[in-house]
PDB file of N, CA and C in Angstrom:
ATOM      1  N   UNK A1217      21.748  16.676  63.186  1.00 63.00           N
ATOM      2  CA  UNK A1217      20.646  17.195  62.396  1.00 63.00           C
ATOM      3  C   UNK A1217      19.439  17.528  63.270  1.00 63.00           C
ATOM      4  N   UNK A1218      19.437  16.762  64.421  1.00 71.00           N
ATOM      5  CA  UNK A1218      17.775  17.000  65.418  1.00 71.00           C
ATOM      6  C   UNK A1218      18.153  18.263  65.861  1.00 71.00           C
ATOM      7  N   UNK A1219      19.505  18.920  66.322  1.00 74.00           N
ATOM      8  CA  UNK A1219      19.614  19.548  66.821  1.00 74.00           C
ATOM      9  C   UNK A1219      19.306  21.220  65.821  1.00 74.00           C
ATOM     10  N   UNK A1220      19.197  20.817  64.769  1.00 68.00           N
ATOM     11  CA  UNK A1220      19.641  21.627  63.732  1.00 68.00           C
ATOM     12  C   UNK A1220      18.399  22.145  63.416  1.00 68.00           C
ATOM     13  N   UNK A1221      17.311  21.085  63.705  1.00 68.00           N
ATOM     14  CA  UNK A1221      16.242  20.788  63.255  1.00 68.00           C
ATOM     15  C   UNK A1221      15.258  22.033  64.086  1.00 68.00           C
ATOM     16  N   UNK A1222      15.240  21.823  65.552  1.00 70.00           N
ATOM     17  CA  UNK A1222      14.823  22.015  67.162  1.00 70.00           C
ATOM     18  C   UNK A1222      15.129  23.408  66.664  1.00 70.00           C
ATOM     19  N   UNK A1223      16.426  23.786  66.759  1.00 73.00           N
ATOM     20  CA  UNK A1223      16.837  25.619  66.324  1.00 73.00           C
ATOM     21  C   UNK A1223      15.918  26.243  65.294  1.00 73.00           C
ATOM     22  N   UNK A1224      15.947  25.724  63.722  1.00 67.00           N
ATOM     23  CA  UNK A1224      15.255  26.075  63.056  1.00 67.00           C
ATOM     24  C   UNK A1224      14.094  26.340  63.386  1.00 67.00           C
ATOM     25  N   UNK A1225      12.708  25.311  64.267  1.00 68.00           N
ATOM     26  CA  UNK A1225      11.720  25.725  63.901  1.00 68.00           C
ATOM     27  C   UNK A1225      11.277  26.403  65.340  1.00 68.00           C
ATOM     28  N   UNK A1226      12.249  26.460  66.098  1.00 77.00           N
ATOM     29  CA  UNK A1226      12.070  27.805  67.433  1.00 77.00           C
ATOM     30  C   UNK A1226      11.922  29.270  67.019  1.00 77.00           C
ATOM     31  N   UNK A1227      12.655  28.951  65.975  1.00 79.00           N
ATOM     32  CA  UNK A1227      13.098  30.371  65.071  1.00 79.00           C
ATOM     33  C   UNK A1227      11.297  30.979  64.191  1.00 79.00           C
ATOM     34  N   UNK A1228      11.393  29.847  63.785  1.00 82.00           N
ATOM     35  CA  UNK A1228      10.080  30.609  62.649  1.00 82.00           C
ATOM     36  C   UNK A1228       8.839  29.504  63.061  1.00 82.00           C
ATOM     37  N   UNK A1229       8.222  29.369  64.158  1.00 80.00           N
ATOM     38  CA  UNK A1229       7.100  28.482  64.403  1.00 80.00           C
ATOM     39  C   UNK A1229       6.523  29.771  64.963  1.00 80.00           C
ATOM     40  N   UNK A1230       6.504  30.888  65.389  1.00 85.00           N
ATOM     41  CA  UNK A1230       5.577  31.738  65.627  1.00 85.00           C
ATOM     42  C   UNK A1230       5.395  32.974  64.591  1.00 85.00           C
ATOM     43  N   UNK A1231       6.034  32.821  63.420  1.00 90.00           N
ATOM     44  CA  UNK A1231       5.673  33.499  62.002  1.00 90.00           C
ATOM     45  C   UNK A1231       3.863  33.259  61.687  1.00 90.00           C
ATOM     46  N   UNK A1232       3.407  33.935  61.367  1.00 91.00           N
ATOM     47  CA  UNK A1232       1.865  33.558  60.720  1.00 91.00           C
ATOM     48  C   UNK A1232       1.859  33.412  59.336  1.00 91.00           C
ATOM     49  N   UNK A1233       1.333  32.079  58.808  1.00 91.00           N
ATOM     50  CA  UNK A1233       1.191  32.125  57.875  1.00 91.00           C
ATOM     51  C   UNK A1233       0.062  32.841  56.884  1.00 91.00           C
ATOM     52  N   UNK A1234       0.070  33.773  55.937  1.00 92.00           N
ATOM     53  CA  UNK A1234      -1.407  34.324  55.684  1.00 92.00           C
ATOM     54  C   UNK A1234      -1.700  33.372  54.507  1.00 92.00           C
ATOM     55  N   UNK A1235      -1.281  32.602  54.048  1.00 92.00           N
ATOM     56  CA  UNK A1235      -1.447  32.110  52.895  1.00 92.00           C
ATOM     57  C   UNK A1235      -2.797  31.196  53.101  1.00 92.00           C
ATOM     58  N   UNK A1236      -3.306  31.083  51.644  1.00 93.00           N
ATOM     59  CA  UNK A1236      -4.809  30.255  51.822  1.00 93.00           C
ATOM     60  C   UNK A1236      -4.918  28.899  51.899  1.00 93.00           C
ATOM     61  N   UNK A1237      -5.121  28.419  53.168  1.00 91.00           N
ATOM     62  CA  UNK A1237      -5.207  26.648  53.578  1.00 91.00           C
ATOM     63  C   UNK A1237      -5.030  25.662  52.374  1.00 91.00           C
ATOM     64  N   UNK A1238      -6.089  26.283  51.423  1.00 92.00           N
ATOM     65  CA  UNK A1238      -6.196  24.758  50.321  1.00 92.00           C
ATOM     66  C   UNK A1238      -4.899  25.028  49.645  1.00 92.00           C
ATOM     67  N   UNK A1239      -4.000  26.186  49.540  1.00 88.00           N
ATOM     68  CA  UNK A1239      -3.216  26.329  48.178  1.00 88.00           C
ATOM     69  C   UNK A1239      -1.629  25.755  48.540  1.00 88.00           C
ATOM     70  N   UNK A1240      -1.485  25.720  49.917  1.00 91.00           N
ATOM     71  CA  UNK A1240      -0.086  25.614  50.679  1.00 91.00           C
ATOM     72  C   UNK A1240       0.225  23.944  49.941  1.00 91.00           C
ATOM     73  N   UNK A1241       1.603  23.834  49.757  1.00 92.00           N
ATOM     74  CA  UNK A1241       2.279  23.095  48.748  1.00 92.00           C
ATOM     75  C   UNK A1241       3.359  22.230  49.810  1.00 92.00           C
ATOM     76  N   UNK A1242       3.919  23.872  50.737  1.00 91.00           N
ATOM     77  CA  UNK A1242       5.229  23.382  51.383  1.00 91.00           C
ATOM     78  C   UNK A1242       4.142  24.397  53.028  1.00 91.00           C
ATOM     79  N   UNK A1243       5.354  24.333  53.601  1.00 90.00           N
ATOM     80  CA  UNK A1243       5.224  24.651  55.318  1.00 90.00           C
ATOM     81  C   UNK A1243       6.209  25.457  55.069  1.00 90.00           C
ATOM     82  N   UNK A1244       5.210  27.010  55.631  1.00 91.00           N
ATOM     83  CA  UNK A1244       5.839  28.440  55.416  1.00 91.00           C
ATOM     84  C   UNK A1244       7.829  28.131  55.930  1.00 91.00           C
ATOM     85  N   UNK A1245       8.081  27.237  57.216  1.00 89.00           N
ATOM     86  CA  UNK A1245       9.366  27.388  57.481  1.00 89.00           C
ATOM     87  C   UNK A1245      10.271  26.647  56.738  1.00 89.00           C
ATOM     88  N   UNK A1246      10.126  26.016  55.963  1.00 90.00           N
ATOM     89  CA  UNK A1246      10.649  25.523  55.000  1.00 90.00           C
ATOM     90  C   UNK A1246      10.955  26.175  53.849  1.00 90.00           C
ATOM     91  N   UNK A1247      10.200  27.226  53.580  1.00 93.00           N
ATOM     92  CA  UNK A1247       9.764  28.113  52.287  1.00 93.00           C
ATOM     93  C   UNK A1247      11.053  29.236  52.836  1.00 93.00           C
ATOM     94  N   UNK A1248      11.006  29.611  54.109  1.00 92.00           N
ATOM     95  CA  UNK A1248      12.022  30.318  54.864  1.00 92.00           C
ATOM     96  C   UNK A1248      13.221  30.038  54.714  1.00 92.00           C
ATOM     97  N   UNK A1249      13.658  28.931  55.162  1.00 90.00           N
ATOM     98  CA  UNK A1249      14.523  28.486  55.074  1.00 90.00           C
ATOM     99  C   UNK A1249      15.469  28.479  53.593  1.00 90.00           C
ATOM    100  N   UNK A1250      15.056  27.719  53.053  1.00 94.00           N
ATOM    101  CA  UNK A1250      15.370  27.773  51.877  1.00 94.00           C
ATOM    102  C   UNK A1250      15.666  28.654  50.912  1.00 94.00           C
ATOM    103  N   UNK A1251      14.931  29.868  51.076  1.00 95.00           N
ATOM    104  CA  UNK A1251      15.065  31.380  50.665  1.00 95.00           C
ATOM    105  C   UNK A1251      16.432  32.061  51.435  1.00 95.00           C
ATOM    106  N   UNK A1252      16.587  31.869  52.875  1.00 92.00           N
ATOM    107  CA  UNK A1252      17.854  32.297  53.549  1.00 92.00           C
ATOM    108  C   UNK A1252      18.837  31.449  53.141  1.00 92.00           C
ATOM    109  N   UNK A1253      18.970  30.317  53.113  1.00 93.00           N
ATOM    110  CA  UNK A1253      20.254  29.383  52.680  1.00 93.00           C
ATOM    111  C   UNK A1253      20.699  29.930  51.167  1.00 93.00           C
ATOM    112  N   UNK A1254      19.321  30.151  50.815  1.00 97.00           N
ATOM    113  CA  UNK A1254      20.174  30.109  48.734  1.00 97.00           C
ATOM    114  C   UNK A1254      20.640  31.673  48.965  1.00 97.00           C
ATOM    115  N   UNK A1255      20.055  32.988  49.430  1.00 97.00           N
ATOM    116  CA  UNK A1255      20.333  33.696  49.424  1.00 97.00           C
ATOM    117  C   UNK A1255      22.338  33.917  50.017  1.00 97.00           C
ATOM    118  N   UNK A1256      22.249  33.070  50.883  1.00 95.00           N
ATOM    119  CA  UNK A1256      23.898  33.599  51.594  1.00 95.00           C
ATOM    120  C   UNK A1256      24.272  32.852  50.351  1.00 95.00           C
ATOM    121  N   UNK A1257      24.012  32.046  49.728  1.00 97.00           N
ATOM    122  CA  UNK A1257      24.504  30.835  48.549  1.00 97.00           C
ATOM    123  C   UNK A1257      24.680  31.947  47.450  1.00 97.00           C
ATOM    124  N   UNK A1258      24.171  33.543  47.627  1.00 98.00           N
ATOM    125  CA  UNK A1258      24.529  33.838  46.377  1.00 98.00           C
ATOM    126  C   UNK A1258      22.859  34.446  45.569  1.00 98.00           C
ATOM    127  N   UNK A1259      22.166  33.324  45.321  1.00 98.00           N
ATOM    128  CA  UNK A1259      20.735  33.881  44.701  1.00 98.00           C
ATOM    129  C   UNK A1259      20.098  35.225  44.525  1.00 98.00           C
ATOM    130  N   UNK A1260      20.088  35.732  43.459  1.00 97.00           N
ATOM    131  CA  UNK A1260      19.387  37.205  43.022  1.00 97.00           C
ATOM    132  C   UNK A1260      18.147  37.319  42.784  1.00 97.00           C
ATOM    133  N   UNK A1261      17.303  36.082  43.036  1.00 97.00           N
ATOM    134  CA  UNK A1261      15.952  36.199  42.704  1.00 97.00           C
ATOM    135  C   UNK A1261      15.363  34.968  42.957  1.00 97.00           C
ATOM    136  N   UNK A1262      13.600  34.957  42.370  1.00 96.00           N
ATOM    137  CA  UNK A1262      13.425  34.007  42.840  1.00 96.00           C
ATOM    138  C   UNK A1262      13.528  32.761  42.122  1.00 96.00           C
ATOM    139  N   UNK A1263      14.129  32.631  40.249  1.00 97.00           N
ATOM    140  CA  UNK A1263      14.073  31.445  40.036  1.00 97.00           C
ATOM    141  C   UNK A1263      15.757  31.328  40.422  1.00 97.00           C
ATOM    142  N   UNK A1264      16.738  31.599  41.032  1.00 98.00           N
ATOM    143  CA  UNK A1264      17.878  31.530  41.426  1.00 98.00           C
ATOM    144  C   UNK A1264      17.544  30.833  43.049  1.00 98.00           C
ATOM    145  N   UNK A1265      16.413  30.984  43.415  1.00 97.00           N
ATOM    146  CA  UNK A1265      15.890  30.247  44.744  1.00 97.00           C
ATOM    147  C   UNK A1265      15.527  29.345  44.409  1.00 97.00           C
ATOM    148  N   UNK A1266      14.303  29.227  43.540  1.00 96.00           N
ATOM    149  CA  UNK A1266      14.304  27.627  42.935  1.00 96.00           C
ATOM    150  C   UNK A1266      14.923  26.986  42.588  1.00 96.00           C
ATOM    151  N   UNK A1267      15.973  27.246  41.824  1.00 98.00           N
ATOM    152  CA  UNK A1267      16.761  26.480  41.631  1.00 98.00           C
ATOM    153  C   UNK A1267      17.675  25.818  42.439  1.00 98.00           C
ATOM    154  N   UNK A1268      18.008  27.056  43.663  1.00 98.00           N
ATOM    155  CA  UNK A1268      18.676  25.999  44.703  1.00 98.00           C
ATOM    156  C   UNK A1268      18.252  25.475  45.003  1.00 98.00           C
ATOM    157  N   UNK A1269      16.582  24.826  45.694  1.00 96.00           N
ATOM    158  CA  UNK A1269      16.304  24.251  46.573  1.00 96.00           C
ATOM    159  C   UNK A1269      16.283  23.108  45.230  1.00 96.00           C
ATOM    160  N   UNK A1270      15.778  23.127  44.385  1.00 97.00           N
ATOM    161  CA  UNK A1270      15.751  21.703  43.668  1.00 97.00           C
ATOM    162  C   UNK A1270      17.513  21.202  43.424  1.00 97.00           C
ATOM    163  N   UNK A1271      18.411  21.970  43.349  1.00 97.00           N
ATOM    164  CA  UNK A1271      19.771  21.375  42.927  1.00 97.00           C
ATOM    165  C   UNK A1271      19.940  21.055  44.683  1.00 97.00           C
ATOM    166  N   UNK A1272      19.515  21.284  45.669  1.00 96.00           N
ATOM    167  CA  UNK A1272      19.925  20.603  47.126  1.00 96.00           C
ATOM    168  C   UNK A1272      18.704  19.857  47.796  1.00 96.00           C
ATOM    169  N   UNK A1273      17.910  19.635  46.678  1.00 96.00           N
ATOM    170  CA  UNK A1273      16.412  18.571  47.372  1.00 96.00           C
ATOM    171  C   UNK A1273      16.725  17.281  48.266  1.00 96.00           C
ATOM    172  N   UNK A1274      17.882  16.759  48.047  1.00 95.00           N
ATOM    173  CA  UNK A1274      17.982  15.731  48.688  1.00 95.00           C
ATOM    174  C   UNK A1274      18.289  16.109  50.022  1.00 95.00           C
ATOM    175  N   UNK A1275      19.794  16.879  50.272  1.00 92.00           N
ATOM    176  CA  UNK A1275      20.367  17.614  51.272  1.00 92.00           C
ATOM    177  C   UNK A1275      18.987  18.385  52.141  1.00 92.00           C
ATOM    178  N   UNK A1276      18.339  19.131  51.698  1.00 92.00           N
ATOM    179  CA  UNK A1276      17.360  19.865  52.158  1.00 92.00           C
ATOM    180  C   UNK A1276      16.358  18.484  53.171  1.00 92.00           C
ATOM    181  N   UNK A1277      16.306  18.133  52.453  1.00 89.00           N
ATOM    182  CA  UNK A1277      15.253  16.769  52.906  1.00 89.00           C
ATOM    183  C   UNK A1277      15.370  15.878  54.392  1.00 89.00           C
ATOM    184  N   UNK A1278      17.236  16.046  54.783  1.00 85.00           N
ATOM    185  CA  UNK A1278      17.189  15.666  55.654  1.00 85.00           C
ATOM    186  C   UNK A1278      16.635  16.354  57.096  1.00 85.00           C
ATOM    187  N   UNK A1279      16.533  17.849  56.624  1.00 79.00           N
ATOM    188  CA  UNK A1279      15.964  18.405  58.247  1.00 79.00           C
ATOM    189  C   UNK A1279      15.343  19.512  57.975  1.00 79.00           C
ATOM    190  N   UNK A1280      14.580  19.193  56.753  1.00 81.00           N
ATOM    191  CA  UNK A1280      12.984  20.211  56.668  1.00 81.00           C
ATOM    192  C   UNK A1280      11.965  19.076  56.668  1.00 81.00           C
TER     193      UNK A1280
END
């Protein structure tokens, strides 16, 4: 998983986030992530994204 971990955020740690300081909930690469996983998973939108990440919250949890 560290290793899994290290890849991921090489990948998207120089993305900019534009979003507004006080409103951020999650960490843009996480938000990434999660959007690419549900998508190969299938997902047509975005409550088909929400929904994956809450039906794999636990799984997700170990290396976001």
């Amino acid at each position: 998983m560290q290793h899994l971990r290290a890849c991921l955020s090489t990948y998207f740690d120089d993305i900019p986030d534009p979003r507004v300081e006080r409103t951020k909930q999650h960490l843009l690469k996480d938000i990434l992530v999660i959007t690419i996983l549900a998508t190969i998973a299938g997902a047509q939108g975005w409550e088909d994204i929400e929904n994956y990440g809450l039906s794999k919250q636990q799984w997700l949890e170990e290396f976001l």
